[in-house]
Amino acid sequence: MPKVKVKRTAPSLDMTPMVDLFFLLVTFFMLTATARPDEAVIVDTPSSASEIKIPDTNVITITVDKNDRVFFGVDGQHTKEVLLDRIAKNYNIGFTEEERKTFSLLSNFGVPINQLKGYLAMESNARKEVNQPGIPIDSTRNELGDWVLQTRLSNPQVVIAIKGDQDVSYPTVKRVMDILQEKKVDRFNLITDMEMKPTN
């Protein structure tokens, strides 16, 4: 009996479901991702093998760059508004509603309190370009201690993290830690880059 020849066809793969899934995933990640806030200064943090993570909210970040300038940041718009009101009361400075709104949107800053009004009055592009001198931490003008204390009074749940550049001088970081201890802060985190663990 003769064999019946079956006509061979090239296999085809319908990619429509795969493309739909791809666009669903892209849409999901775009809607759930949070934008990284603009930072006043970029620091190159040292590496460590610690796997302890800092919380996502209620964090005071004290950044020290390689030029020993100190920057202060805290998250939460309401916390920042209450904080600015407390600082204004302590230093007898009046801030307008627009300045309060601008301050509540800052991720961090590094200017002395007497220059803060001028800094907040700048356009956002000009604020990015300005060379901030850093928050005073010397014993005569310990403004960093005031910012930390007033933030803790504004929001008692805050945790403190120090983010220092790997080239920062030791006395500056020690002074920041001394200020925290003066304000009765004995627990704080150091932000580092994750070091690759050796594989065996």
Coordinates of N, CA and C in Angstrom, one line a residue:
M1 N 0.8 -1.2 0.0 CA 0.0 0.0 0.0 C 0.9 1.2 0.0
P2 N 0.5 2.2 -0.8 CA 1.4 3.4 -0.8 C 1.1 4.2 0.4
K3 N 2.2 4.9 0.8 CA 2.1 5.8 2.0 C 1.5 7.1 1.6
V4 N 0.7 7.7 2.5 CA 0.2 9.0 2.2 C 1.2 10.1 2.8
K5 N 1.6 11.0 1.9 CA 2.5 12.0 2.3 C 1.8 13.1 3.0
V6 N 2.2 13.4 4.2 CA 1.6 14.5 5.0 C 2.4 15.8 4.6
K7 N 1.6 16.8 4.3 CA 2.3 18.1 3.9 C 2.8 18.7 5.2
R8 N 4.1 19.0 5.2 CA 4.8 19.6 6.3 C 4.6 21.2 6.2
T9 N 4.3 21.7 7.4 CA 4.2 23.2 7.4 C 5.2 23.7 8.5
A10 N 5.6 24.9 8.3 CA 6.5 25.5 9.3 C 5.8 25.8 10.5
P11 N 6.3 25.5 11.7 CA 5.6 25.9 12.9 C 5.5 27.4 13.1
S12 N 4.4 27.8 13.6 CA 4.2 29.2 13.9 C 3.9 29.5 15.3
L13 N 4.3 30.6 15.8 CA 4.1 30.9 17.2 C 3.5 32.2 17.3
D14 N 2.3 32.3 18.0 CA 1.6 33.5 18.1 C 2.1 34.3 19.3
M15 N 2.7 35.4 19.1 CA 3.4 36.2 20.1 C 2.5 37.2 20.8
T16 N 1.2 37.3 20.4 CA 0.3 38.3 20.9 C 0.2 38.2 22.4
P17 N 0.0 37.0 23.0 CA -0.1 36.9 24.5 C 1.1 37.4 25.2
M18 N 2.3 37.0 24.6 CA 3.6 37.4 25.2 C 3.7 39.0 25.2
V19 N 3.4 39.6 24.1 CA 3.5 41.1 24.0 C 2.5 41.7 25.0
D20 N 1.3 41.1 25.1 CA 0.3 41.7 26.1 C 0.9 41.6 27.5
L21 N 1.5 40.5 27.8 CA 2.0 40.3 29.2 C 3.2 41.3 29.4
F22 N 4.0 41.5 28.4 CA 5.1 42.4 28.5 C 4.6 43.8 28.8
F23 N 3.6 44.3 28.1 CA 3.1 45.6 28.3 C 2.3 45.7 29.7
L24 N 1.7 44.7 30.1 CA 1.1 44.7 31.4 C 2.2 44.8 32.5
L25 N 3.3 44.1 32.4 CA 4.3 44.2 33.4 C 5.0 45.6 33.4
V26 N 5.2 46.1 32.2 CA 5.8 47.5 32.1 C 4.9 48.5 32.7
T27 N 3.6 48.4 32.4 CA 2.6 49.3 33.0 C 2.6 49.2 34.5
F28 N 2.6 48.0 35.0 CA 2.6 47.7 36.5 C 3.8 48.4 37.1
F29 N 5.0 48.2 36.6 CA 6.2 48.7 37.2 C 6.3 50.2 37.1
M30 N 5.7 50.8 36.0 CA 5.7 52.3 35.9 C 4.8 52.9 36.9
L31 N 3.7 52.2 37.2 CA 2.7 52.8 38.1 C 3.1 52.6 39.6
T32 N 3.9 51.5 39.9 CA 4.2 51.3 41.3 C 5.6 51.8 41.7
A33 N 6.4 52.2 40.7 CA 7.8 52.7 41.0 C 7.7 54.1 41.6
T34 N 8.6 54.4 42.5 CA 8.7 55.7 43.1 C 9.9 56.4 42.5
A35 N 9.8 57.7 42.2 CA 10.9 58.4 41.6 C 11.9 58.7 42.7
R36 N 13.2 58.6 42.4 CA 14.2 59.0 43.3 C 14.3 60.5 43.4
P37 N 14.3 61.0 44.7 CA 14.3 62.5 44.8 C 15.7 63.0 44.5
D38 N 15.6 64.3 44.0 CA 16.9 65.0 43.8 C 17.7 65.2 45.1
E39 N 18.9 64.9 45.1 CA 19.7 65.1 46.3 C 20.6 66.3 46.0
A40 N 20.9 67.0 47.1 CA 21.7 68.2 47.0 C 23.1 67.9 46.7
V41 N 23.6 66.7 47.1 CA 25.0 66.3 46.9 C 25.0 64.8 46.7
I42 N 25.9 64.3 45.8 CA 26.1 62.9 45.5 C 27.3 62.5 46.3
V43 N 27.1 61.4 47.1 CA 28.3 60.9 47.8 C 28.6 59.4 47.4
D44 N 29.8 59.1 47.4 CA 30.3 57.7 47.1 C 30.5 57.0 48.5
T45 N 29.4 56.2 48.9 CA 29.5 55.6 50.2 C 30.4 54.4 50.2
P46 N 31.0 54.1 51.4 CA 31.9 53.0 51.5 C 31.1 51.7 51.4
S47 N 31.8 50.6 51.2 CA 31.1 49.3 51.0 C 31.1 48.5 52.4
S48 N 30.1 47.7 52.6 CA 30.1 46.8 53.7 C 29.3 45.6 53.4
A49 N 29.4 44.6 54.3 CA 28.6 43.4 54.0 C 27.3 43.3 54.9
S50 N 27.0 44.4 55.5 CA 25.8 44.4 56.3 C 24.5 44.4 55.5
E51 N 23.6 43.6 55.9 CA 22.3 43.4 55.1 C 21.1 44.1 55.8
I52 N 21.4 44.9 56.8 CA 20.3 45.6 57.5 C 19.8 46.7 56.6
K53 N 18.5 46.7 56.4 CA 17.9 47.7 55.6 C 17.3 48.9 56.4
I54 N 17.4 50.1 55.9 CA 16.8 51.3 56.5 C 15.3 51.3 56.1
P55 N 14.5 51.7 57.0 CA 13.0 51.9 56.7 C 12.8 52.8 55.5
D56 N 11.7 52.7 54.9 CA 11.3 53.5 53.8 C 10.8 54.9 54.2
T57 N 10.2 55.0 55.4 CA 9.6 56.2 55.9 C 10.2 56.6 57.2
N58 N 9.9 57.8 57.6 CA 10.3 58.4 58.9 C 11.9 58.2 59.1
V59 N 12.6 58.7 58.2 CA 14.1 58.6 58.2 C 14.7 60.0 58.1
I60 N 15.6 60.4 59.1 CA 16.4 61.5 59.0 C 17.7 61.1 58.3
T61 N 18.1 61.7 57.2 CA 19.3 61.4 56.6 C 20.3 62.5 56.7
I62 N 21.4 62.3 57.4 CA 22.5 63.3 57.5 C 23.6 62.8 56.5
T63 N 23.8 63.7 55.5 CA 24.8 63.3 54.4 C 26.0 64.2 54.6
V64 N 27.2 63.6 54.6 CA 28.5 64.3 54.7 C 29.3 64.0 53.4
D65 N 29.6 65.0 52.7 CA 30.3 64.8 51.4 C 31.8 64.8 51.6
K66 N 32.5 64.6 50.5 CA 34.0 64.5 50.6 C 34.6 65.8 51.0
N67 N 33.9 66.9 50.9 CA 34.4 68.2 51.3 C 34.0 68.6 52.7
D68 N 33.6 67.6 53.4 CA 33.2 67.8 54.9 C 32.0 68.7 55.0
R69 N 31.1 68.9 54.0 CA 29.9 69.6 54.1 C 28.8 68.7 54.6
V70 N 27.9 69.2 55.5 CA 26.9 68.4 56.1 C 25.5 68.8 55.5
F71 N 24.7 67.8 55.1 CA 23.4 68.1 54.5 C 22.4 67.3 55.4
F72 N 21.2 67.9 55.5 CA 20.2 67.3 56.3 C 18.9 67.1 55.4
G73 N 18.3 65.9 55.7 CA 17.1 65.6 55.0 C 16.2 64.7 55.8
V74 N 14.9 64.9 55.7 CA 13.9 64.1 56.4 C 12.7 63.9 55.4
D75 N 12.1 62.7 55.5 CA 11.0 62.5 54.6 C 9.6 62.8 55.2
G76 N 8.6 63.0 54.5 CA 7.3 63.3 55.0 C 7.0 64.8 54.9
Q77 N 6.1 65.2 54.0 CA 5.8 66.6 53.9 C 5.3 67.3 55.2
H78 N 4.4 66.5 55.9 CA 3.8 67.1 57.1 C 4.9 67.3 58.1
T79 N 5.8 66.3 58.3 CA 6.9 66.4 59.2 C 7.8 67.6 58.9
K80 N 8.0 67.8 57.6 CA 8.9 69.0 57.2 C 8.2 70.3 57.6
E81 N 6.9 70.4 57.3 CA 6.2 71.6 57.6 C 6.2 71.9 59.1
V82 N 5.9 70.9 59.9 CA 6.0 71.1 61.4 C 7.4 71.5 61.8
L83 N 8.4 70.8 61.2 CA 9.8 71.1 61.6 C 10.2 72.5 61.3
L84 N 9.8 73.0 60.1 CA 10.1 74.4 59.7 C 9.5 75.4 60.7
D85 N 8.2 75.1 61.1 CA 7.5 76.0 62.0 C 8.3 76.0 63.4
R86 N 8.8 74.9 63.8 CA 9.5 74.8 65.1 C 10.9 75.6 65.0
I87 N 11.6 75.4 63.8 CA 12.8 76.1 63.6 C 12.6 77.6 63.5
A88 N 11.5 78.0 62.8 CA 11.2 79.4 62.7 C 10.9 80.0 64.1
K89 N 10.3 79.3 64.9 CA 10.0 79.8 66.3 C 11.3 79.9 67.1
N90 N 12.1 79.0 67.0 CA 13.4 79.0 67.8 C 14.3 80.1 67.3
Y91 N 14.4 80.4 66.0 CA 15.3 81.4 65.5 C 14.6 82.7 65.1
N92 N 13.3 82.8 65.5 CA 12.6 84.1 65.2 C 12.6 84.5 63.7
I93 N 12.4 83.5 62.9 CA 12.3 83.8 61.4 C 10.9 83.5 61.0
G94 N 10.4 84.3 60.1 CA 9.0 84.1 59.6 C 9.1 83.5 58.2
F95 N 8.5 82.4 57.9 CA 8.4 81.8 56.6 C 7.0 81.9 56.0
T96 N 7.0 82.3 54.7 CA 5.7 82.4 54.1 C 5.1 81.0 53.8
E97 N 3.9 81.0 53.4 CA 3.2 79.7 53.0 C 3.9 79.1 51.8
E98 N 4.3 79.9 50.9 CA 5.0 79.3 49.7 C 6.4 78.8 50.1
E99 N 7.1 79.4 51.0 CA 8.4 78.9 51.5 C 8.2 77.6 52.2
R100 N 7.2 77.5 53.0 CA 6.9 76.3 53.8 C 6.6 75.1 52.8
K101 N 5.8 75.4 51.7 CA 5.5 74.4 50.7 C 6.8 74.0 50.0
T102 N 7.7 74.9 49.6 CA 8.9 74.6 49.0 C 9.8 73.7 49.9
F103 N 9.9 74.1 51.1 CA 10.7 73.3 52.1 C 10.2 71.9 52.2
S104 N 8.8 71.8 52.2 CA 8.2 70.4 52.4 C 8.5 69.5 51.2
L105 N 8.9 70.1 50.1 CA 9.3 69.3 48.9 C 10.7 69.0 48.7
L106 N 11.6 69.6 49.5 CA 13.0 69.4 49.5 C 13.4 68.0 50.0
S107 N 14.3 67.3 49.3 CA 14.7 66.0 49.8 C 15.8 66.2 50.8
N108 N 16.7 67.1 50.6 CA 17.8 67.5 51.6 C 18.3 68.9 51.2
F109 N 19.1 69.5 52.2 CA 19.6 70.8 51.9 C 20.9 70.9 52.8
G110 N 21.7 71.9 52.5 CA 22.9 72.1 53.3 C 23.3 73.6 53.4
V111 N 22.3 74.4 53.9 CA 22.6 75.8 54.1 C 22.4 76.2 55.6
P112 N 23.1 77.2 56.1 CA 22.8 77.7 57.5 C 21.4 78.2 57.5
I113 N 20.8 78.3 58.7 CA 19.5 78.8 58.9 C 19.3 80.2 58.4
N114 N 20.3 81.0 58.6 CA 20.2 82.4 58.2 C 20.2 82.6 56.7
Q115 N 20.5 81.6 56.0 CA 20.5 81.6 54.5 C 19.3 80.8 53.9
L116 N 18.5 80.2 54.8 CA 17.5 79.3 54.3 C 16.4 80.1 53.6
K117 N 16.0 81.2 54.0 CA 14.9 82.0 53.3 C 15.4 82.3 51.9
G118 N 16.6 82.7 51.7 CA 17.1 83.0 50.3 C 17.2 81.8 49.5
Y119 N 17.6 80.7 50.1 CA 17.6 79.4 49.4 C 16.2 78.9 48.9
L120 N 15.3 79.1 49.8 CA 13.9 78.7 49.4 C 13.3 79.6 48.4
A121 N 13.7 80.9 48.3 CA 13.2 81.8 47.3 C 13.7 81.6 45.9
M122 N 14.8 80.8 45.8 CA 15.3 80.5 44.5 C 14.4 79.6 43.6
E123 N 14.5 79.7 42.3 CA 13.9 78.7 41.4 C 14.5 77.4 41.6
S124 N 13.7 76.3 41.3 CA 14.2 74.9 41.6 C 15.5 74.7 40.8
N125 N 15.6 75.2 39.6 CA 16.8 74.9 38.8 C 18.0 75.6 39.4
A126 N 17.8 76.8 39.9 CA 18.9 77.6 40.6 C 19.3 76.9 41.9
R127 N 18.4 76.3 42.6 CA 18.8 75.6 43.8 C 19.7 74.4 43.5
K128 N 19.5 73.7 42.4 CA 20.3 72.6 42.0 C 21.7 73.1 41.6
E129 N 21.8 74.3 41.1 CA 23.1 74.8 40.7 C 24.0 75.4 41.8
V130 N 23.3 75.9 42.9 CA 24.0 76.7 43.9 C 24.9 75.7 44.7
N131 N 26.1 76.3 45.1 CA 27.0 75.5 45.9 C 26.7 75.8 47.4
Q132 N 26.0 74.8 48.0 CA 25.6 74.9 49.4 C 26.8 74.8 50.3
P133 N 26.9 75.6 51.3 CA 28.1 75.6 52.2 C 28.0 74.4 53.2
G134 N 26.9 73.9 53.4 CA 26.7 72.9 54.5 C 26.1 73.5 55.8
I135 N 25.5 72.6 56.6 CA 24.9 73.0 57.8 C 26.0 73.1 58.9
P136 N 26.1 74.2 59.6 CA 27.2 74.4 60.6 C 27.1 73.3 61.7
I137 N 28.2 72.8 62.1 CA 28.3 71.7 63.1 C 29.3 72.1 64.2
D138 N 29.9 73.3 64.1 CA 30.9 73.6 65.1 C 30.2 73.9 66.5
S139 N 31.0 74.0 67.5 CA 30.4 74.1 68.9 C 29.7 75.4 69.1
T140 N 30.1 76.5 68.4 CA 29.4 77.8 68.5 C 28.1 77.9 67.8
R141 N 28.0 77.2 66.6 CA 26.8 77.2 65.8 C 26.4 75.8 65.5
N142 N 25.9 75.1 66.4 CA 25.5 73.7 66.2 C 24.1 73.6 65.7
E143 N 23.9 74.0 64.4 CA 22.6 74.0 63.8 C 22.1 72.6 63.5
L144 N 23.0 71.7 63.2 CA 22.6 70.3 62.9 C 21.9 69.7 64.1
G145 N 22.4 70.0 65.3 CA 21.8 69.5 66.5 C 20.4 70.0 66.7
D146 N 20.2 71.3 66.3 CA 18.8 71.9 66.4 C 17.9 71.2 65.4
W147 N 18.4 70.9 64.2 CA 17.5 70.3 63.2 C 17.2 68.9 63.6
V148 N 18.1 68.2 64.2 CA 17.8 66.8 64.7 C 16.8 66.8 65.8
L149 N 17.1 67.7 66.8 CA 16.2 67.8 68.0 C 14.7 68.2 67.6
Q150 N 14.6 69.2 66.7 CA 13.3 69.7 66.3 C 12.6 68.6 65.5
T151 N 13.3 67.9 64.7 CA 12.7 66.8 63.9 C 12.2 65.7 64.7
R152 N 12.9 65.4 65.7 CA 12.5 64.3 66.7 C 11.3 64.8 67.5
L153 N 11.2 66.0 67.8 CA 10.0 66.6 68.5 C 8.8 66.6 67.5
S154 N 9.1 66.9 66.2 CA 8.0 66.9 65.2 C 7.4 65.6 64.9
N155 N 8.3 64.6 64.9 CA 7.9 63.2 64.6 C 8.8 62.2 65.4
P156 N 8.3 61.8 66.6 CA 9.1 60.9 67.5 C 9.5 59.6 66.9
Q157 N 8.9 59.2 65.8 CA 9.1 57.9 65.2 C 10.3 57.8 64.3
V158 N 11.0 59.0 64.0 CA 12.0 59.0 63.0 C 13.2 58.2 63.5
V159 N 13.9 57.6 62.5 CA 15.2 56.9 62.8 C 16.2 57.8 62.0
I160 N 17.5 57.7 62.5 CA 18.5 58.5 61.9 C 19.5 57.7 61.2
A161 N 19.9 58.2 60.0 CA 20.9 57.5 59.2 C 22.0 58.5 58.7
I162 N 23.2 58.1 58.8 CA 24.3 58.9 58.4 C 24.9 58.3 57.1
K163 N 24.9 59.2 56.1 CA 25.4 58.8 54.7 C 26.7 59.6 54.4
G164 N 27.8 59.0 54.7 CA 29.1 59.7 54.5 C 29.8 59.2 53.3
D165 N 30.5 60.1 52.6 CA 31.4 59.8 51.5 C 32.6 59.0 52.0
Q166 N 33.1 58.1 51.2 CA 34.2 57.3 51.6 C 35.5 58.1 51.8
D167 N 35.5 59.3 51.2 CA 36.7 60.2 51.4 C 36.5 61.3 52.4
V168 N 35.4 61.2 53.2 CA 35.2 62.3 54.2 C 36.2 62.1 55.3
S169 N 36.6 63.2 56.0 CA 37.6 63.2 57.0 C 36.9 62.6 58.3
Y170 N 37.7 61.8 59.0 CA 37.2 61.2 60.3 C 36.7 62.2 61.3
P171 N 37.4 63.3 61.6 CA 36.9 64.3 62.6 C 35.5 64.8 62.3
T172 N 35.1 65.0 61.0 CA 33.8 65.5 60.6 C 32.7 64.5 61.0
V173 N 32.9 63.2 60.6 CA 32.0 62.2 61.0 C 31.9 62.0 62.5
K174 N 33.0 62.1 63.2 CA 33.0 62.0 64.6 C 32.2 63.1 65.3
R175 N 32.4 64.3 64.7 CA 31.6 65.5 65.2 C 30.1 65.3 65.0
V176 N 29.7 64.7 63.9 CA 28.3 64.4 63.6 C 27.8 63.4 64.7
M177 N 28.5 62.4 64.9 CA 28.1 61.4 65.9 C 28.1 62.0 67.3
D178 N 29.0 62.9 67.6 CA 29.0 63.5 68.9 C 27.8 64.4 69.1
I179 N 27.4 65.1 68.0 CA 26.2 65.9 68.1 C 25.0 65.0 68.4
L180 N 24.9 63.9 67.7 CA 23.8 63.0 67.9 C 23.7 62.5 69.4
Q181 N 24.9 62.2 69.9 CA 24.9 61.8 71.3 C 24.6 62.9 72.3
E182 N 25.0 64.2 71.9 CA 24.6 65.3 72.8 C 23.0 65.4 72.8
K183 N 22.4 65.1 71.7 CA 20.9 65.2 71.6 C 20.2 63.9 72.1
K184 N 21.0 63.0 72.8 CA 20.5 61.8 73.4 C 20.1 60.8 72.3
V185 N 20.8 60.8 71.2 CA 20.5 59.8 70.1 C 21.7 58.8 70.1
D186 N 21.4 57.6 70.6 CA 22.5 56.6 70.8 C 22.4 55.5 69.7
R187 N 21.3 55.5 69.0 CA 21.1 54.5 67.9 C 20.9 55.2 66.6
F188 N 21.8 54.9 65.6 CA 21.6 55.4 64.3 C 22.2 54.5 63.3
N189 N 21.9 54.6 62.1 CA 22.4 53.7 61.0 C 23.5 54.4 60.2
L190 N 24.4 53.7 59.6 CA 25.3 54.2 58.6 C 25.0 53.6 57.3
I191 N 24.8 54.4 56.3 CA 24.4 54.0 55.0 C 25.7 53.6 54.2
T192 N 25.7 52.4 53.7 CA 26.8 51.9 52.9 C 26.4 51.2 51.6
D193 N 27.3 51.0 50.7 CA 27.0 50.2 49.5 C 27.2 48.7 49.9
M194 N 26.4 47.9 49.3 CA 26.4 46.4 49.5 C 27.7 45.8 48.9
E195 N 28.5 45.1 49.6 CA 29.7 44.5 49.1 C 29.3 43.1 48.6
M196 N 29.9 42.7 47.5 CA 29.7 41.4 47.0 C 30.3 40.3 47.9
K197 N 29.5 39.3 48.3 CA 30.0 38.3 49.1 C 30.8 37.3 48.3
P198 N 32.0 36.8 48.7 CA 32.7 35.9 47.9 C 32.0 34.5 47.8
T199 N 32.0 34.0 46.6 CA 31.4 32.7 46.4 C 32.4 31.6 46.5
N200 N 32.1 30.5 47.1 CA 33.0 29.4 47.2 C 32.8 28.4 46.1

